[in-house]
mmCIF file of C-alpha atoms in Angstrom:
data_model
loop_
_atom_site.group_PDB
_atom_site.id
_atom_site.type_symbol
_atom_site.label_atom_id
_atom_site.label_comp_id
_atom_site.label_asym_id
_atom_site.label_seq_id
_atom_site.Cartn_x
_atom_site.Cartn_y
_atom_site.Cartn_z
ATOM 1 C CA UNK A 1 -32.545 -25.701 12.777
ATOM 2 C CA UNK A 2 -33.723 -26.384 16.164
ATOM 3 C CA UNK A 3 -38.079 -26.328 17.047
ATOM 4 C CA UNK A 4 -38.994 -25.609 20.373
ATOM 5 C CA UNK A 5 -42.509 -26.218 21.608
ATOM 6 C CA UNK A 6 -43.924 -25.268 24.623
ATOM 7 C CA UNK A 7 -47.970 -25.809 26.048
ATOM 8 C CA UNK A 8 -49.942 -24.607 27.443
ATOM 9 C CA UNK A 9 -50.046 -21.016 25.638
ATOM 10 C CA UNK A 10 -52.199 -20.464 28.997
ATOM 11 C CA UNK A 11 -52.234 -21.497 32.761
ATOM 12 C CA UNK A 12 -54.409 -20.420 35.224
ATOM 13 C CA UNK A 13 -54.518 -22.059 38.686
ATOM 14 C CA UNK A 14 -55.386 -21.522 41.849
ATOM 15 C CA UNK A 15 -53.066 -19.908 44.405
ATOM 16 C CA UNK A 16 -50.939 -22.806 46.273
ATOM 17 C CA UNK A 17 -51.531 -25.466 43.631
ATOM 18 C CA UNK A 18 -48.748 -26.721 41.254
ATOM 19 C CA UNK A 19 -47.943 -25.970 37.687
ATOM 20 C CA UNK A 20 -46.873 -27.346 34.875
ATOM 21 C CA UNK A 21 -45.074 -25.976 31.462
ATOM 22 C CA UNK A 22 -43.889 -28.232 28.727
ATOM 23 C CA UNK A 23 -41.786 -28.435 25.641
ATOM 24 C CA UNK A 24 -40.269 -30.389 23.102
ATOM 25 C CA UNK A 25 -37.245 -29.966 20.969
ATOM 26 C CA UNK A 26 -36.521 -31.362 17.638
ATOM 27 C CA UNK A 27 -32.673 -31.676 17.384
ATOM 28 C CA UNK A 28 -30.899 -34.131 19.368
ATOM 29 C CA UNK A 29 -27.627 -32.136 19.303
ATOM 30 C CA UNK A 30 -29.474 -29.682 21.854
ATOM 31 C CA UNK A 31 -27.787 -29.798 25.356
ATOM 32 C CA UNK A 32 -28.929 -26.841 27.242
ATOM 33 C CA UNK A 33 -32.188 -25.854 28.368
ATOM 34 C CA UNK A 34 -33.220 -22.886 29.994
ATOM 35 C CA UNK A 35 -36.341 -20.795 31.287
ATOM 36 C CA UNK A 36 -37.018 -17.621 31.451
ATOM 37 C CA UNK A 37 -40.062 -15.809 33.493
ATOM 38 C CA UNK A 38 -40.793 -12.222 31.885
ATOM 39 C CA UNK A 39 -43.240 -10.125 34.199
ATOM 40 C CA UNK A 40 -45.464 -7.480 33.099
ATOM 41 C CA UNK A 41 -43.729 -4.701 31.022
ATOM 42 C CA UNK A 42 -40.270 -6.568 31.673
ATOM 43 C CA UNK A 43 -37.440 -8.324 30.580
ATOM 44 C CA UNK A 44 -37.071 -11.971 30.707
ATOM 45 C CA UNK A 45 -35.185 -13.211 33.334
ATOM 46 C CA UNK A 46 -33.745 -16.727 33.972
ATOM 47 C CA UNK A 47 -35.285 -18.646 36.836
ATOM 48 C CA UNK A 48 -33.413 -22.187 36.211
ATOM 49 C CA UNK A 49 -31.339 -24.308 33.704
ATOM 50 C CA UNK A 50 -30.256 -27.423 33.156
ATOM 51 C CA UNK A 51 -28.064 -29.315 30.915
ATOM 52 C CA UNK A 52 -28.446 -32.499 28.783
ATOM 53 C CA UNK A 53 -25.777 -34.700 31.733
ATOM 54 C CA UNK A 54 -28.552 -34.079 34.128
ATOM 55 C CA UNK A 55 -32.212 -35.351 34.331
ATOM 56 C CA UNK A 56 -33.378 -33.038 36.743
ATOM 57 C CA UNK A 57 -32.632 -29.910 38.906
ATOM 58 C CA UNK A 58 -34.494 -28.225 41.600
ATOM 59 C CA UNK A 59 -34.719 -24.630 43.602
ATOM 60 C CA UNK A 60 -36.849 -24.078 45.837
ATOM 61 C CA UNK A 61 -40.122 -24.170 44.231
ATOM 62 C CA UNK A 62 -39.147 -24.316 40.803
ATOM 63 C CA UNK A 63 -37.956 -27.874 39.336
ATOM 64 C CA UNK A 64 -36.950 -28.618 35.940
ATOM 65 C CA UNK A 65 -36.851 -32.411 34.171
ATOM 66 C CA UNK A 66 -35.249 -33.536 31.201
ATOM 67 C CA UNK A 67 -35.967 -36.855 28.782
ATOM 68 C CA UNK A 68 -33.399 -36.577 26.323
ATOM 69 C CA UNK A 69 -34.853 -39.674 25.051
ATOM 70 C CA UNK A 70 -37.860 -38.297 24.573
ATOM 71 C CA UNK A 71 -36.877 -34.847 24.016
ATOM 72 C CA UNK A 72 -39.192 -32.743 26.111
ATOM 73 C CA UNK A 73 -38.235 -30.643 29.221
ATOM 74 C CA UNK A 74 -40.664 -29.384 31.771
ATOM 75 C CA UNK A 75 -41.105 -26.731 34.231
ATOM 76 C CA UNK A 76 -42.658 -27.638 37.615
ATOM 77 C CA UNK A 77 -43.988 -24.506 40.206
ATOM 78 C CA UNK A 78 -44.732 -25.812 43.482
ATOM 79 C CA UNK A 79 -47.014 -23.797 46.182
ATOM 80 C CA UNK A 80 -48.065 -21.170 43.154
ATOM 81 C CA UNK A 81 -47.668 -17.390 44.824
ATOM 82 C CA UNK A 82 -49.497 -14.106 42.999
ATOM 83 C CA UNK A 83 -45.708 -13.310 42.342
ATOM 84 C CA UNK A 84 -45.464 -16.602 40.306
ATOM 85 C CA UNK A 85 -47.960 -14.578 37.565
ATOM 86 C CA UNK A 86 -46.040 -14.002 34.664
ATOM 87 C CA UNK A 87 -45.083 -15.338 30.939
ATOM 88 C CA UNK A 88 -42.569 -18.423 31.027
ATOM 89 C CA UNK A 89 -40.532 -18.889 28.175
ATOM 90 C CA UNK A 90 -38.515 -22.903 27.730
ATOM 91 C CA UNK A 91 -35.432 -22.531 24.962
ATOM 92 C CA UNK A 92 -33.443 -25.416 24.318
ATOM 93 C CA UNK A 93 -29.232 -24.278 22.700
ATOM 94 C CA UNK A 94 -26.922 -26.543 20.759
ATOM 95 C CA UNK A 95 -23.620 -26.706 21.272
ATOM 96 C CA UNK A 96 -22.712 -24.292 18.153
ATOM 97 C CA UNK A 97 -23.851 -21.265 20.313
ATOM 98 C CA UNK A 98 -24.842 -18.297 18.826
ATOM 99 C CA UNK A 99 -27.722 -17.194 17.112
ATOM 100 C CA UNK A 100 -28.433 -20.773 15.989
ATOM 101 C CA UNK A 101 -27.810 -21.729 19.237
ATOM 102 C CA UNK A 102 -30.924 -20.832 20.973
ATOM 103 C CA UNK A 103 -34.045 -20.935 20.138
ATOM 104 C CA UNK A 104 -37.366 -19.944 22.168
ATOM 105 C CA UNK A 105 -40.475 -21.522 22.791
ATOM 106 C CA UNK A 106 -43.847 -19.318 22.092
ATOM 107 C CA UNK A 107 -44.132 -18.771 26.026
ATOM 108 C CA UNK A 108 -47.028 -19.767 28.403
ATOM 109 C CA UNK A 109 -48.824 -17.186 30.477
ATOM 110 C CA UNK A 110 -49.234 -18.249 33.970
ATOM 111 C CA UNK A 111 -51.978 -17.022 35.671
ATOM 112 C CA UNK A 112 -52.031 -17.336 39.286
ATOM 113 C CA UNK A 113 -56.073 -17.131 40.881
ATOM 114 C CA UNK A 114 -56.147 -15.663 44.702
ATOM 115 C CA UNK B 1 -25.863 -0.454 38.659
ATOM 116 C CA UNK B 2 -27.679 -2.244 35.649
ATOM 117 C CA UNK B 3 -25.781 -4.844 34.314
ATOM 118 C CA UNK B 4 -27.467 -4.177 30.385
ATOM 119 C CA UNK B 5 -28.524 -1.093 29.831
ATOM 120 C CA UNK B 6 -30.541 -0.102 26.596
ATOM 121 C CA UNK B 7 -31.142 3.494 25.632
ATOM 122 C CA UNK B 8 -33.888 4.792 25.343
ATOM 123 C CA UNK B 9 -37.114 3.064 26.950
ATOM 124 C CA UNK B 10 -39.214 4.025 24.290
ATOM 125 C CA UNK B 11 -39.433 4.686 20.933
ATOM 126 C CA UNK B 12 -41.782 6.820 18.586
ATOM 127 C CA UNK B 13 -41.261 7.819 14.831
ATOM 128 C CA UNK B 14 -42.813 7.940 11.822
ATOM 129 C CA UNK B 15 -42.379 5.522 8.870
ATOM 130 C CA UNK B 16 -39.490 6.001 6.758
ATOM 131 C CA UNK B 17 -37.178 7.163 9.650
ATOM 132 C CA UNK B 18 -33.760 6.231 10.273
ATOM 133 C CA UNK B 19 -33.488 5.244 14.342
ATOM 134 C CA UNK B 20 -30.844 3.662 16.912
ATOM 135 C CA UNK B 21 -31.005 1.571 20.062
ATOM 136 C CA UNK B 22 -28.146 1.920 22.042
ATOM 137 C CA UNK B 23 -26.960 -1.174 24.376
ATOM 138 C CA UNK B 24 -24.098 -1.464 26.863
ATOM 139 C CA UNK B 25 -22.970 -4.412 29.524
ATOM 140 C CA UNK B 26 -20.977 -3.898 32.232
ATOM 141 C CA UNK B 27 -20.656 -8.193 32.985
ATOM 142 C CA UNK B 28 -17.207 -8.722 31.008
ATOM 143 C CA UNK B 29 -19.596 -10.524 28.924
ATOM 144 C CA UNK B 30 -18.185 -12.451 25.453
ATOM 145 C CA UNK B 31 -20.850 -12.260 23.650
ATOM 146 C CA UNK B 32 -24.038 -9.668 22.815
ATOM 147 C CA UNK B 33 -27.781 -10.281 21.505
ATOM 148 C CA UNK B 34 -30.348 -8.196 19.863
ATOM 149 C CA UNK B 35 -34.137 -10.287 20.265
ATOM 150 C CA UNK B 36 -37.226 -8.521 18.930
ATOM 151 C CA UNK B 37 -40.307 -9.211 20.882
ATOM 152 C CA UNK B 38 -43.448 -8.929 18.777
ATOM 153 C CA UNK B 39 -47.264 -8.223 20.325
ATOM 154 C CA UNK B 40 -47.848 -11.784 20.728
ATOM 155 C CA UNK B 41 -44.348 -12.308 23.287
ATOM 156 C CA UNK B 42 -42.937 -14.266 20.905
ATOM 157 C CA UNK B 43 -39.013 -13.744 21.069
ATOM 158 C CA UNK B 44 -36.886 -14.020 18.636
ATOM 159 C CA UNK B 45 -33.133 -13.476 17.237
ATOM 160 C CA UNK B 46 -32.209 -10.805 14.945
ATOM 161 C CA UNK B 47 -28.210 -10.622 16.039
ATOM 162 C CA UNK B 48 -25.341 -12.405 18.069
ATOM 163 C CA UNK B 49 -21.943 -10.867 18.001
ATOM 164 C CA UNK B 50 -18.878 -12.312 20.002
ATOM 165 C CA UNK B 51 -16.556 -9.420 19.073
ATOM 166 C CA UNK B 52 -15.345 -11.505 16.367
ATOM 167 C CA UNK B 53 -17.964 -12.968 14.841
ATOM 168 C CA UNK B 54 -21.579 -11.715 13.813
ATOM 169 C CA UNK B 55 -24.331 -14.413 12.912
ATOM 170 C CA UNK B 56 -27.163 -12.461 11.637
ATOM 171 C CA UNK B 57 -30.479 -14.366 11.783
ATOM 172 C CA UNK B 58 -31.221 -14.947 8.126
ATOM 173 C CA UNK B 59 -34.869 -13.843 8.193
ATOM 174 C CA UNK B 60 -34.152 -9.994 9.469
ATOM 175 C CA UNK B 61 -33.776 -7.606 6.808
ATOM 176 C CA UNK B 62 -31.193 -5.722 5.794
ATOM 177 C CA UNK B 63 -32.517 -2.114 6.979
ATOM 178 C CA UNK B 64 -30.969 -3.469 10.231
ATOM 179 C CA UNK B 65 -27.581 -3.368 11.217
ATOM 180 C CA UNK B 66 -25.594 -4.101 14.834
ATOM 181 C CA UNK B 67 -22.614 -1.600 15.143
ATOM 182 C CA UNK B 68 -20.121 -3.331 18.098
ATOM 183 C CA UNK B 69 -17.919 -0.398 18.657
ATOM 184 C CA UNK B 70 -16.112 -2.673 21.865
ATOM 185 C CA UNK B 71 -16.993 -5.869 23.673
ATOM 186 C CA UNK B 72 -19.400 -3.759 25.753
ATOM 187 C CA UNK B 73 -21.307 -2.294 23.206
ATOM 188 C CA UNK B 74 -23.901 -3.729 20.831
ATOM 189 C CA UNK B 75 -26.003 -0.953 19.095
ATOM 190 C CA UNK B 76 -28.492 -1.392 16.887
ATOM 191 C CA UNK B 77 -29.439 1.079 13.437
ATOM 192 C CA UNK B 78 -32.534 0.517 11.446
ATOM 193 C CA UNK B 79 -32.984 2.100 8.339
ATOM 194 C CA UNK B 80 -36.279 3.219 6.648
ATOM 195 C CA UNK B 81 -38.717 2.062 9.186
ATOM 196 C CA UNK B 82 -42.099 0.127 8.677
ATOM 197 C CA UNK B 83 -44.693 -0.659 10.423
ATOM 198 C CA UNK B 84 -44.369 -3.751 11.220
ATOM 199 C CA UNK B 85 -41.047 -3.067 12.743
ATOM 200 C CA UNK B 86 -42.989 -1.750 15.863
ATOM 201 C CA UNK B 87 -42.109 -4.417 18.924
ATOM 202 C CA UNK B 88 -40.021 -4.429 21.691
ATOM 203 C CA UNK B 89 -36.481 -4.459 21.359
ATOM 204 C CA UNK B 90 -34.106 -6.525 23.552
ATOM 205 C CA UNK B 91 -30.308 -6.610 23.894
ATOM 206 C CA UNK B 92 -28.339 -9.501 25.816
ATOM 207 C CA UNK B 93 -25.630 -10.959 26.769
ATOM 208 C CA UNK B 94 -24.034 -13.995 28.053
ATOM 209 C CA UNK B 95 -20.575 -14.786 29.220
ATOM 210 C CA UNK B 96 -19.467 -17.167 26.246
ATOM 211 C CA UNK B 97 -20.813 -18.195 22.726
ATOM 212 C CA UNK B 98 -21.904 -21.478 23.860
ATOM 213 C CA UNK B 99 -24.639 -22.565 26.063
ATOM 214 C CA UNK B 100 -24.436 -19.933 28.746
ATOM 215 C CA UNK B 101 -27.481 -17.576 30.787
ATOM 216 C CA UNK B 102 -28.725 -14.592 28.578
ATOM 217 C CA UNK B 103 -28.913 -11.567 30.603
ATOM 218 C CA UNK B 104 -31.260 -8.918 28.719
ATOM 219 C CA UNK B 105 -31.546 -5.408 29.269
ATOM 220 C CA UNK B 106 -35.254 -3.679 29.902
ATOM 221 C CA UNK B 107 -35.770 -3.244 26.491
ATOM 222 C CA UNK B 108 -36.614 -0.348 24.012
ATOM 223 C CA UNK B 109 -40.501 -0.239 23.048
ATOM 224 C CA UNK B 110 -40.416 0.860 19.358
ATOM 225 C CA UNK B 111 -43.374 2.475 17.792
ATOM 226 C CA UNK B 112 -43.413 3.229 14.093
ATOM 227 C CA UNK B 113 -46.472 5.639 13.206
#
């Protein structure tokens, strides 16, 4: 099955500065990637996607590139806001769908410094 | 107007209990989730049922069991609780089987004692 890993578990920086949140995937069959954001005492909610005929998307302040080649995704945060503070979670989905068909990194907490 | 709702917020019983989670969308969704969220965020599968189909995630024992009465309902029943079955609970759902956004509900804090 698929293995998605995502670094780092942690990420502070300081207010206005950019971040950073990678992951890899294992199975080259994999062609959808999404992120979540999950807020204190919340539910995950998805901030951006992108699928495997694209190499990169962007909204706003949030970006997302893709190396299928390479197999790693990665979540850019431009400008970092107190409101950015949160866990982020990268899952990459293969076309069967389903329960096998996506599968969650660990999550990085973002920590945004004033 | 909440698109999933899960019933009820929270959660507390003693070991041995018999419990349910109740989840409904209102999206015309396909296709409904159950994740459990353990203390260190880590989410992960227990259920995905497309009104036809259920995949259970092989790892999730068998003291837990989705009941779909319609497309808008996924609940879940857990027999003989433990423990370690104290985490969040999550239902979702998404508009097809394949590749499309999950959209969870607020989730049902679960605490065996």
């Amino acid at each position: 099955g698929e293995n998605v890993e995502q670094h780092p578990s942690t990420l502070s920086v300081q207010e206005g500065d950019s971040a950073v949140i990678k992951c890899t995937y294992s199975d080259s069959a994999s062609n959808y990637f999404p992120w979540y954001k999950q807020e204190l005492g919340k539910r995950p909610q998805l901030i951006i996607d992108i699928r495997s005929n694209v190499g990169e998307k962007k909204d706003q302040r949030i970006a997302v590139t893709l190396n299928k080649t390479a197999k790693h995704f990665s979540l850019h945060i431009t400008e970092t806001q107190p409101e950015d503070s949160a866990v982020y979670f990268c899952a990459a989905s293969n076309p069967g769908g389903g329960a096998d068909g996506l599968t969650f990194g660990k999550g990085t907490h973002l920590i945004i410094q004033p | 107007d909440t698109a999933v709702s899960q019933t009820p917020k929270y959660l507390v019983t003693q070991m041995g209990n018999d419990k349910s989670i109740k989840c409904e969308q209102n999206l015309g969704h396909d296709t409904m989730y159950w994740y459990k969220q353990d203390s260190k965020k880590f989410l992960k599968i227990m259920f995905s049922y497309n009104n036809k189909e259920l995949i259970i995630n092989e790892t999730v024992p068998n003291r837990f069991s989705p009941k779909s009465p319609d497309k808008a309902h996924l609940n879940l029943h857990i027999n003989s609780l433990e423990l370690g079955d104290s985490a969040v609970y999550f239902c979702a759902s998404s508009q097809t089987w394949e590749n499309s956004a999950l959209h969870f509900g607020n989730g049902t804090r679960l605490t065996v004692t």
